[in-house]
Coordinates of C-alpha atoms in Angstrom, one line a residue:
Chain A
M1 CA 107.3 32.7 16.6
L2 CA 110.4 32.1 14.6
E3 CA 109.0 31.2 11.2
S4 CA 109.5 32.8 7.8
V5 CA 108.2 32.0 4.3
H6 CA 110.5 31.7 1.3
L7 CA 110.4 31.1 -2.4
L8 CA 113.2 28.7 -2.9
G9 CA 115.5 28.2 -5.9
T10 CA 115.4 31.1 -8.3
G11 CA 112.7 32.8 -6.4
R12 CA 109.7 31.4 -8.2
G13 CA 109.3 28.4 -5.9
P14 CA 109.0 25.9 -4.5
I15 CA 107.5 27.6 -1.4
G16 CA 108.8 26.7 2.0
I17 CA 108.1 27.7 5.6
L18 CA 111.2 27.7 7.8
S19 CA 110.8 27.0 11.5
R20 CA 113.9 28.0 13.5
P21 CA 114.9 27.0 17.0
P22 CA 114.4 29.6 19.7
E23 CA 117.4 31.8 20.6
N24 CA 118.3 29.9 23.7
V25 CA 118.4 26.5 21.8
P26 CA 121.5 25.6 19.9
V27 CA 121.0 24.8 16.2
Q28 CA 121.6 21.2 15.2
E29 CA 123.8 20.3 12.2
T30 CA 120.9 18.3 10.7
G31 CA 118.2 20.1 8.9
I32 CA 114.7 18.7 8.3
V33 CA 112.7 18.8 5.1
L34 CA 109.0 17.8 5.2
M35 CA 107.6 16.5 1.9
N36 CA 103.9 16.9 0.8
S37 CA 101.4 14.3 1.8
G38 CA 99.3 13.4 -1.2
L39 CA 97.5 16.4 -2.6
L40 CA 97.6 18.3 0.7
H41 CA 99.7 21.4 1.0
R42 CA 102.6 21.9 3.4
V43 CA 100.4 22.2 6.4
G44 CA 99.8 18.5 6.3
P45 CA 96.7 16.5 7.4
F46 CA 95.0 18.2 10.3
G47 CA 97.9 20.6 10.5
M48 CA 100.3 17.8 11.5
Y49 CA 103.3 19.2 9.6
V50 CA 103.0 22.6 11.3
Q51 CA 102.9 21.0 14.7
L52 CA 105.8 18.6 13.8
A53 CA 107.9 21.4 12.4
R54 CA 107.4 23.6 15.4
E55 CA 108.2 20.8 17.8
L56 CA 111.4 19.9 15.9
A57 CA 112.5 23.5 15.9
K58 CA 112.0 23.6 19.7
Q59 CA 114.4 20.7 19.9
G60 CA 117.0 22.5 17.9
F61 CA 116.4 21.3 14.3
V62 CA 115.8 23.9 11.6
T63 CA 112.8 22.5 9.7
L64 CA 111.5 23.4 6.3
R65 CA 108.0 22.3 5.2
I66 CA 107.7 22.7 1.5
D67 CA 105.2 22.6 -1.3
Q68 CA 106.8 20.5 -3.9
S69 CA 106.5 21.8 -7.5
G70 CA 103.0 21.4 -8.7
K71 CA 101.6 20.9 -5.2
G72 CA 100.0 23.3 -2.8
D73 CA 101.1 26.8 -3.6
S74 CA 104.1 25.9 -5.7
E75 CA 104.2 26.3 -9.5
R76 CA 104.9 23.2 -11.5
R77 CA 108.3 22.8 -13.2
D78 CA 107.3 22.6 -16.9
Q79 CA 108.5 19.7 -19.0
L80 CA 110.0 17.8 -16.1
G81 CA 109.0 14.4 -14.9
F82 CA 107.9 14.0 -11.3
E83 CA 111.1 12.4 -10.0
E84 CA 113.4 15.0 -11.7
S85 CA 111.2 17.8 -10.3
M86 CA 111.3 16.4 -6.8
L87 CA 115.1 16.1 -6.9
L88 CA 115.4 19.7 -7.9
D89 CA 112.9 20.7 -5.2
F90 CA 115.0 19.0 -2.6
D91 CA 118.1 20.5 -4.0
D92 CA 116.6 24.0 -3.7
A93 CA 115.5 23.2 -0.1
A94 CA 118.9 21.9 0.9
K95 CA 120.8 24.8 -0.5
F96 CA 118.5 27.2 1.2
L97 CA 118.9 25.4 4.6
T98 CA 122.7 25.3 4.2
Q99 CA 122.8 29.0 3.4
E100 CA 120.3 30.1 6.1
A101 CA 121.3 27.8 9.0
G102 CA 124.6 26.1 8.0
V103 CA 123.2 22.6 8.3
K104 CA 125.5 19.9 6.9
Q105 CA 123.2 17.0 6.5
F106 CA 119.5 16.4 6.2
V107 CA 116.6 14.2 7.3
V108 CA 113.5 14.1 5.1
M109 CA 110.1 13.2 6.4
G110 CA 106.7 12.6 4.9
L111 CA 103.3 10.8 5.2
C112 CA 101.8 8.5 2.5
S113 CA 103.2 9.7 -0.8
G114 CA 105.5 12.0 1.2
A115 CA 107.0 8.9 2.7
D116 CA 107.5 7.4 -0.7
D117 CA 109.2 10.6 -1.9
A118 CA 111.3 10.7 1.3
L119 CA 112.5 7.1 0.8
L120 CA 113.4 7.7 -2.8
L121 CA 115.3 10.9 -2.0
A122 CA 117.2 9.2 0.8
T123 CA 118.6 6.7 -1.7
R124 CA 119.5 9.4 -4.3
V125 CA 121.0 12.2 -2.2
E126 CA 124.1 11.6 -0.3
A127 CA 123.6 14.4 2.1
I128 CA 120.3 12.8 3.4
R129 CA 121.3 10.8 6.4
G130 CA 117.9 9.9 7.6
A131 CA 114.2 9.6 6.7
A132 CA 111.1 9.4 8.8
L133 CA 108.4 7.6 6.9
L134 CA 104.8 7.7 8.0
E135 CA 102.7 5.0 6.3
A136 CA 105.4 3.9 3.9
F137 CA 105.0 0.8 1.8
A138 CA 105.7 -2.5 3.4
F139 CA 105.4 -6.2 2.3
R140 CA 103.0 -8.8 3.5
T141 CA 104.4 -11.8 5.2
P142 CA 102.8 -15.2 6.1
R143 CA 102.3 -13.9 9.6
Y144 CA 100.5 -10.8 8.2
F145 CA 98.0 -13.1 6.4
L146 CA 97.4 -15.2 9.5
L147 CA 96.7 -12.1 11.6
H148 CA 94.6 -10.6 8.9
Y149 CA 92.4 -13.4 7.7
V150 CA 92.0 -15.9 10.6
P151 CA 90.0 -13.6 12.8
R152 CA 87.8 -12.7 9.8
L153 CA 86.9 -16.3 9.0
F154 CA 84.8 -16.2 12.2
R155 CA 83.0 -12.9 11.6
A156 CA 79.9 -13.5 9.6
R157 CA 79.2 -9.7 9.3
L158 CA 82.3 -9.3 7.1
Y159 CA 81.0 -11.7 4.5
W160 CA 77.9 -9.4 4.2
I161 CA 80.1 -6.3 4.0
A162 CA 82.2 -7.9 1.3
F163 CA 79.1 -8.9 -0.7
K164 CA 77.7 -5.3 -0.5
R165 CA 81.1 -3.9 -1.7
L166 CA 81.0 -6.2 -4.6
I167 CA 77.5 -5.2 -5.6
R168 CA 78.4 -1.5 -5.2
S169 CA 81.5 -1.9 -7.4
I170 CA 79.5 -3.5 -10.1
L171 CA 76.9 -0.7 -10.0
E172 CA 79.5 2.0 -10.0
V173 CA 81.1 0.6 -13.1
A174 CA 77.7 0.2 -14.8
M175 CA 76.6 3.8 -14.0
R176 CA 79.8 5.4 -15.0
P177 CA 78.8 6.2 -18.6
F178 CA 75.8 8.1 -17.3
Q179 CA 77.5 10.4 -14.8
T180 CA 78.2 14.0 -15.6
K181 CA 81.5 15.2 -14.3
I182 CA 81.4 18.7 -12.9
G183 CA 84.2 18.4 -10.4
S184 CA 85.6 15.8 -8.2
I185 CA 86.6 15.0 -4.7
A186 CA 90.1 13.6 -4.7
D187 CA 91.2 11.3 -1.9
I188 CA 94.6 12.0 -0.2
G189 CA 95.9 8.8 -1.8
A190 CA 94.7 9.8 -5.2
I191 CA 98.2 10.6 -6.5
R192 CA 100.1 7.8 -4.7
E193 CA 101.7 5.6 -7.2
F194 CA 103.0 2.1 -6.3
S195 CA 106.3 1.5 -8.0
G196 CA 106.1 -2.2 -7.5
D197 CA 107.5 -4.5 -4.8
A198 CA 110.9 -5.0 -6.4
A199 CA 111.5 -1.2 -6.7
I200 CA 110.5 -0.5 -3.1
R201 CA 112.6 -3.4 -1.8
R202 CA 115.6 -2.0 -3.7
R203 CA 115.1 1.4 -2.1
Y204 CA 115.0 -0.1 1.4
K205 CA 118.1 -2.1 0.7
A206 CA 119.9 0.8 -0.8
A207 CA 119.0 2.9 2.3
C208 CA 120.5 0.2 4.5
E209 CA 123.6 -0.1 2.4
Q210 CA 124.1 3.6 2.4
K211 CA 123.6 3.6 6.2
V212 CA 120.7 6.0 6.0
K213 CA 118.7 5.9 9.2
L214 CA 115.0 5.2 8.7
L215 CA 112.1 5.6 11.1
C216 CA 109.0 3.8 9.7
I217 CA 105.7 4.4 11.6
F218 CA 102.6 2.4 10.5
T219 CA 99.0 2.8 11.6
D220 CA 95.8 0.9 11.2
G221 CA 95.5 2.9 7.9
S222 CA 98.1 0.5 6.5
R223 CA 96.2 -2.6 7.5
S224 CA 95.8 -3.8 3.9
Y225 CA 99.5 -4.6 3.9
Y226 CA 100.9 -4.2 7.5
N227 CA 99.6 -5.4 10.9
Y228 CA 102.4 -6.1 13.4
E229 CA 105.5 -4.4 14.6
G230 CA 108.6 -6.0 13.1
Q231 CA 106.8 -7.0 9.9
L232 CA 109.0 -4.7 7.7
H233 CA 112.2 -6.1 9.1
E234 CA 110.9 -9.6 8.7
S235 CA 109.8 -9.0 5.1
L236 CA 113.2 -7.5 4.2
G237 CA 115.1 -10.2 6.0
L238 CA 116.8 -7.7 8.3
D239 CA 118.1 -7.9 11.8
G240 CA 116.4 -5.2 13.8
N241 CA 119.6 -4.3 15.7
Q242 CA 121.8 -3.8 12.7
S243 CA 119.4 -2.5 10.0
G244 CA 119.4 1.1 10.8
I245 CA 115.6 1.0 10.6
T246 CA 113.4 1.8 13.6
E247 CA 110.0 0.4 13.1
K248 CA 106.9 1.5 15.1
Y249 CA 103.3 0.4 14.9
L250 CA 100.5 2.6 16.2
P251 CA 97.5 0.3 15.6
G252 CA 94.9 2.6 17.1
A253 CA 95.7 5.5 14.8
K254 CA 94.5 6.1 11.2
H255 CA 96.2 7.0 8.0
T256 CA 96.1 10.8 8.3
Y257 CA 96.1 10.9 12.2
P258 CA 92.7 12.6 12.6
I259 CA 92.9 12.1 16.4
A260 CA 95.0 14.9 17.9
S261 CA 96.5 12.6 20.6
D262 CA 97.6 10.1 18.0
R263 CA 99.4 12.9 16.1
E264 CA 101.1 13.9 19.3
Q265 CA 102.2 10.3 19.8
A266 CA 103.6 10.0 16.3
I267 CA 105.4 13.3 16.7
A268 CA 106.8 12.2 20.0
E269 CA 108.2 9.0 18.3
I270 CA 109.8 11.2 15.6
V271 CA 111.4 13.4 18.2
I272 CA 112.7 10.5 20.2
W273 CA 114.2 8.9 17.1
L274 CA 115.7 12.2 15.8
K275 CA 117.4 13.0 19.1
A276 CA 118.7 9.4 19.4
E277 CA 120.2 9.4 15.9
F278 CA 121.0 12.9 15.0
L279 CA 121.5 15.1 18.1
S280 CA 125.0 16.5 17.8
P281 CA 127.0 15.2 20.9
D282 CA 128.6 18.6 21.7
L283 CA 125.4 20.5 21.2
N284 CA 123.6 17.8 23.1
S285 CA 125.6 18.5 26.3
L286 CA 125.2 22.2 25.7
L287 CA 121.5 21.8 25.3
D288 CA 121.4 19.8 28.6
D289 CA 123.3 22.6 30.4
R290 CA 121.0 25.2 29.1
S291 CA 117.9 23.2 29.7
E292 CA 118.9 23.0 33.4
Q293 CA 119.2 26.7 33.6
H294 CA 116.4 27.7 31.3
P295 CA 113.9 24.9 30.7
V296 CA 112.7 24.7 27.1
E297 CA 108.9 24.7 27.0
Chain B
M1 CA 102.4 34.8 -6.0
E2 CA 103.9 36.5 -3.0
P3 CA 103.5 34.8 0.4
S4 CA 104.5 36.7 3.5
F5 CA 103.8 37.0 7.2
I6 CA 102.0 40.0 8.6
T7 CA 101.1 41.0 12.1
A8 CA 97.6 41.3 13.6
D9 CA 97.9 42.4 17.3
D10 CA 100.6 40.0 18.5
R11 CA 99.8 37.3 16.1
S12 CA 101.7 36.3 13.0
L13 CA 99.5 35.6 9.9
L14 CA 100.5 34.0 6.6
V15 CA 99.0 35.9 3.7
T16 CA 99.5 35.1 0.0
Y17 CA 99.2 37.9 -2.5
H18 CA 98.3 37.1 -6.1
P19 CA 99.0 40.2 -8.2
P20 CA 97.0 40.6 -11.4
T21 CA 98.7 39.0 -14.4
Q22 CA 97.0 41.1 -17.0
L23 CA 94.0 43.4 -17.5
F24 CA 94.7 45.4 -14.3
R25 CA 91.6 46.2 -12.4
D26 CA 91.2 48.7 -9.7
E27 CA 89.7 46.1 -7.5
A28 CA 90.9 43.6 -4.9
V29 CA 89.6 40.4 -3.5
L30 CA 90.4 38.8 -0.1
I31 CA 89.5 35.1 0.2
C32 CA 88.5 34.1 3.7
P33 CA 88.9 30.3 3.9
P34 CA 86.9 27.8 6.1
F35 CA 88.0 26.2 9.3
F36 CA 88.6 22.7 10.7
G37 CA 89.2 20.1 8.0
E38 CA 87.3 22.2 5.5
Y39 CA 90.3 24.5 5.3
L40 CA 92.7 21.8 4.0
R41 CA 90.0 20.3 1.7
S42 CA 89.3 23.6 0.0
H43 CA 92.9 24.9 -0.2
A44 CA 93.5 23.8 -3.8
A45 CA 90.1 25.1 -5.0
L46 CA 90.7 28.5 -3.3
R47 CA 94.2 28.7 -4.8
R48 CA 92.7 28.0 -8.2
L49 CA 90.1 30.7 -7.6
A50 CA 92.8 33.2 -6.6
G51 CA 94.8 32.4 -9.6
G52 CA 91.8 32.7 -11.9
L53 CA 90.8 36.0 -10.5
A54 CA 94.4 37.4 -10.8
D55 CA 94.3 36.3 -14.5
T56 CA 91.3 38.5 -15.0
G57 CA 92.9 41.5 -13.4
Y58 CA 92.1 41.4 -9.7
H59 CA 94.6 41.9 -6.9
V60 CA 93.9 38.8 -4.8
M61 CA 95.0 37.8 -1.3
R62 CA 94.4 34.6 0.7
L63 CA 95.0 34.4 4.4
D64 CA 95.4 31.8 7.2
Y65 CA 93.6 33.0 10.3
S66 CA 95.5 32.8 13.6
G67 CA 95.6 29.3 14.9
T68 CA 95.1 27.8 11.4
G69 CA 97.3 26.9 8.5
D70 CA 100.8 28.4 8.8
S71 CA 99.8 31.3 11.0
S72 CA 100.8 31.5 14.7
G73 CA 98.8 30.5 17.7
A74 CA 96.8 27.6 18.9
F75 CA 93.5 27.0 17.3
G76 CA 91.8 26.3 20.6
D77 CA 92.9 29.7 22.0
A78 CA 91.5 31.8 19.1
T79 CA 88.2 33.7 19.1
V80 CA 85.9 35.0 16.4
D81 CA 86.9 38.5 17.3
N82 CA 90.6 37.5 16.7
W83 CA 89.7 36.2 13.3
A84 CA 87.7 39.3 12.4
T85 CA 90.8 41.4 13.4
D86 CA 92.9 39.1 11.2
V87 CA 90.7 39.8 8.3
H88 CA 90.9 43.5 8.9
S89 CA 94.7 43.2 9.0
A90 CA 94.7 41.3 5.8
I91 CA 92.5 43.9 4.1
A92 CA 94.9 46.6 5.2
E93 CA 97.8 44.7 3.8
L94 CA 96.0 44.0 0.5
K95 CA 95.3 47.7 0.1
A96 CA 98.9 48.6 0.9
V97 CA 100.4 46.1 -1.6
S98 CA 97.9 46.7 -4.4
G99 CA 97.3 50.5 -4.0
V100 CA 93.5 49.7 -4.3
N101 CA 91.0 51.0 -1.7
T102 CA 88.0 48.9 -2.5
V103 CA 87.9 45.2 -1.5
Q104 CA 85.5 42.4 -2.1
L105 CA 85.4 39.5 0.3
V106 CA 84.9 35.8 -0.6
G107 CA 84.0 33.8 2.5
V108 CA 83.7 30.0 2.7
R109 CA 81.7 28.2 5.3
Y110 CA 82.6 29.6 8.8
G111 CA 84.9 32.0 6.9
A112 CA 81.8 33.5 5.4
L113 CA 80.5 34.2 9.0
V114 CA 83.8 36.0 9.8
A115 CA 83.8 37.8 6.5
A116 CA 80.2 39.0 7.0
I117 CA 81.1 40.4 10.4
V118 CA 83.9 42.4 8.8
A119 CA 81.7 43.5 5.9
V120 CA 79.2 45.3 8.1
Q121 CA 82.1 47.0 9.9
D122 CA 84.1 48.1 6.9
A123 CA 82.7 50.6 4.5
T124 CA 85.3 49.8 1.9
I125 CA 84.0 46.3 1.3
S126 CA 82.1 46.6 -1.9
R127 CA 80.8 43.0 -2.2
L128 CA 80.5 39.9 -0.1
V129 CA 80.4 36.5 -1.8
M130 CA 79.7 33.5 0.3
W131 CA 80.1 29.8 -0.4
D132 CA 77.9 27.5 1.7
P133 CA 78.0 30.0 4.6
V134 CA 77.7 29.0 8.3
V135 CA 75.1 31.2 9.8
R136 CA 75.1 30.1 13.4
G137 CA 78.0 28.7 15.4
D138 CA 75.8 26.4 17.4
H139 CA 74.3 24.7 14.3
Y140 CA 77.8 24.3 12.9
L141 CA 78.9 22.7 16.2
E142 CA 76.2 20.2 15.9
Q143 CA 77.5 19.2 12.5
L144 CA 81.0 19.0 13.8
E145 CA 80.0 16.9 16.7
D146 CA 78.3 14.5 14.4
T147 CA 81.4 14.4 12.2
H148 CA 83.5 13.8 15.4
K149 CA 81.3 11.0 16.5
R150 CA 81.7 9.2 13.2
L151 CA 85.4 9.8 13.3
L152 CA 85.6 8.2 16.7
D153 CA 83.4 5.3 15.6
A154 CA 85.8 4.6 12.7
H155 CA 88.6 4.2 15.2
V156 CA 86.8 1.9 17.7
S157 CA 87.4 -1.5 16.1
A158 CA 91.2 -1.1 15.8
R159 CA 91.8 0.8 19.0
P160 CA 93.9 -1.2 21.6
A161 CA 92.5 -1.1 25.2
E162 CA 95.7 0.5 26.5
S163 CA 95.1 3.5 24.1
P164 CA 91.5 4.7 24.7
L165 CA 89.9 7.3 22.5
P166 CA 89.8 10.8 24.0
Q167 CA 86.5 11.7 25.6
S168 CA 87.0 15.5 25.4
G169 CA 89.4 18.1 24.2
E170 CA 89.1 17.4 20.5
L171 CA 86.6 18.1 17.8
A172 CA 86.7 16.7 14.2
G173 CA 90.4 16.3 14.3
F174 CA 91.4 19.5 16.2
A175 CA 92.3 20.3 19.8
V176 CA 89.7 22.6 21.4
N177 CA 88.7 23.5 24.9
D178 CA 85.4 24.4 26.7
Q179 CA 86.0 28.1 26.4
F180 CA 86.5 27.8 22.6
L181 CA 83.4 25.7 22.2
R182 CA 81.3 28.3 24.1
M183 CA 82.7 31.1 22.0
F184 CA 82.1 29.2 18.9
A185 CA 78.5 28.2 19.8
E186 CA 77.6 31.8 20.5
S187 CA 78.9 33.2 17.2
R188 CA 76.4 34.4 14.7
M189 CA 76.5 35.9 11.2
P190 CA 74.9 39.4 11.0
S191 CA 71.3 39.1 9.9
W192 CA 70.5 38.8 6.2
S193 CA 68.6 42.1 6.3
D194 CA 71.6 43.8 8.0
L195 CA 73.9 42.4 5.2
A196 CA 71.5 43.5 2.5
G197 CA 71.2 47.0 4.0
S198 CA 74.9 47.5 4.9
Q199 CA 77.4 49.6 3.1
T200 CA 78.5 46.5 1.2
K201 CA 77.0 47.0 -2.2
S202 CA 76.0 43.4 -2.8
T203 CA 76.0 40.1 -1.2
I204 CA 75.8 36.9 -3.2
V205 CA 75.5 33.3 -1.8
V206 CA 76.7 30.2 -3.7
V207 CA 75.3 27.0 -2.3
S208 CA 76.5 23.5 -3.3
G209 CA 74.4 20.4 -3.7
N210 CA 73.2 18.8 -0.5
S211 CA 74.3 22.1 1.2
A212 CA 74.4 22.4 5.0
L213 CA 72.1 25.4 4.7
R214 CA 68.7 24.8 6.3
P215 CA 65.6 25.5 4.2
E216 CA 64.6 28.3 6.5
T217 CA 68.0 30.0 5.9
L218 CA 67.5 29.7 2.1
E219 CA 64.1 31.4 2.5
Q220 CA 65.6 34.2 4.6
I221 CA 68.3 34.8 2.0
S222 CA 65.8 35.1 -0.8
G223 CA 63.5 37.2 1.4
A224 CA 66.3 39.7 2.0
G225 CA 66.7 40.1 -1.7
I226 CA 70.2 38.5 -1.7
Q227 CA 71.3 36.8 -4.9
L228 CA 71.4 33.1 -4.6
H229 CA 73.3 30.7 -6.9
E230 CA 72.6 27.0 -6.5
D231 CA 75.1 24.4 -7.8
T232 CA 74.7 20.6 -7.9
F233 CA 78.3 19.7 -6.8
D234 CA 78.1 17.9 -3.4
C235 CA 81.0 19.1 -1.2
D236 CA 80.1 16.7 1.6
W237 CA 81.3 19.1 4.3
S238 CA 80.4 16.6 7.0
T239 CA 83.1 14.1 6.1
Y240 CA 85.8 13.5 8.6
T241 CA 88.4 12.6 5.9
E242 CA 90.5 15.3 4.3
A243 CA 89.4 14.5 0.8
V244 CA 90.5 17.4 -1.4
L245 CA 87.7 19.3 -3.1
L246 CA 88.1 20.2 -6.8
P247 CA 84.6 21.8 -7.5
H248 CA 85.2 23.4 -10.9
S249 CA 81.6 24.6 -11.3
I250 CA 81.6 26.3 -7.9
V251 CA 85.0 28.0 -8.5
E252 CA 83.5 29.3 -11.8
A253 CA 80.4 30.5 -10.0
L254 CA 82.4 32.4 -7.4
K255 CA 84.5 34.0 -10.2
G256 CA 81.3 35.0 -11.9
A257 CA 79.9 36.5 -8.8
L258 CA 82.7 38.9 -8.4

């Protein structure tokens, strides 16, 4: 296996695992950086990032899965805000990939808060030419509300569920003063912060203006704000053919892809998109020649 | 903290060494994490444990078994013998980097089963501390199958007809095969009396609230004269989500047991 572990930057972190292409596969000019998903470390939910990185490496893309400062095994950068710290983390990752593999441009990827971070980075760092966003933020449209609420009007059981949730919420608030906190279980979304509709819209718009390619994959886990393919384009007022955004909807999958076959489908979509947008033409033909002689497994 | 890849047979394992930050002790601790979704859920807690132990002078190492985490191999191709060999390799590496010859093992859930197998094989293991240990692979599989069923149920309502849920080949979020499941079901922890009578000087078990340990197991532990510490924190090991565990009291109990 062609993987190695590194302490980036000055050698005190962040930590990154580098996946390199096999020897018989030409190295692409685009390097990939995977951003943490919520509180999970660089392995990703159900090992998804490991699987993704290894598949991308097989396709010729050097891939670095990192623990951003203060997450996973990486030390926090003291006295720095989250955004500043993240920019420095990416800078360390980019310098490392350039030095190690000679990559000239980057694609960042992430799930949940990792998607948020990837989108922000894509609008701030010129060398980032693409971002794959799993469960990024999107905006509700009139069609979203129709698809969401109309079926529910005819399902009596949902009224009972909503009533039980309301009672449970009231009881939780009432009992809070009496609970002893000896630890906690933090949900993957615990640290996801919503910057506000306007800020997110600006980021998508900036990515389009800067001609950064985006792949946005949504699942049923986003059903509180997304429920049909094309919704993101519609909400942003974009033409699908010219936006530079590829939008995919996997309605059967959940937020963290706990079903292995769903993970494989999402990874396959990422690979298809990456090869369509970022495969170097010269290396592509070389890869085809070599694939015919020595099929890549 | 010093992460690196080491070799166990033909497998590449990620280990992370935490050198002591002060009060250097002549003792080392290897942390054997759990498997399946429990690995990811407990990662932050075990990192905190490792850092806390290093701050009190221990040489500490964490490992990813083959087929898990950042280590090589497919999970469904691994065996408990492979994992025991992985632990032996990590122990050898820990001794080499630290210069210490006596090692304590901390095993979590099924990682405790693997650690216990190693503890009765290796005379240099001075103590075995277990957090909510899995004693029998078949009982653990029952819990995982229940978790898997609830996971599938959660997908049913939104699943399009053209994308049916898998009927086999997966368990609680991970790809497995029949051979793996047979191996897993047959795995057993050494008996409590074997552990108590082994060269390992002491064995301590920490159980969380609503623990998966059966009442008869708790009786066997006490009957073997093994120290038992009970905590009220509910780890909810049977969840199919990857909700991160931050059980401060249990981490402190594990530190206190070493």
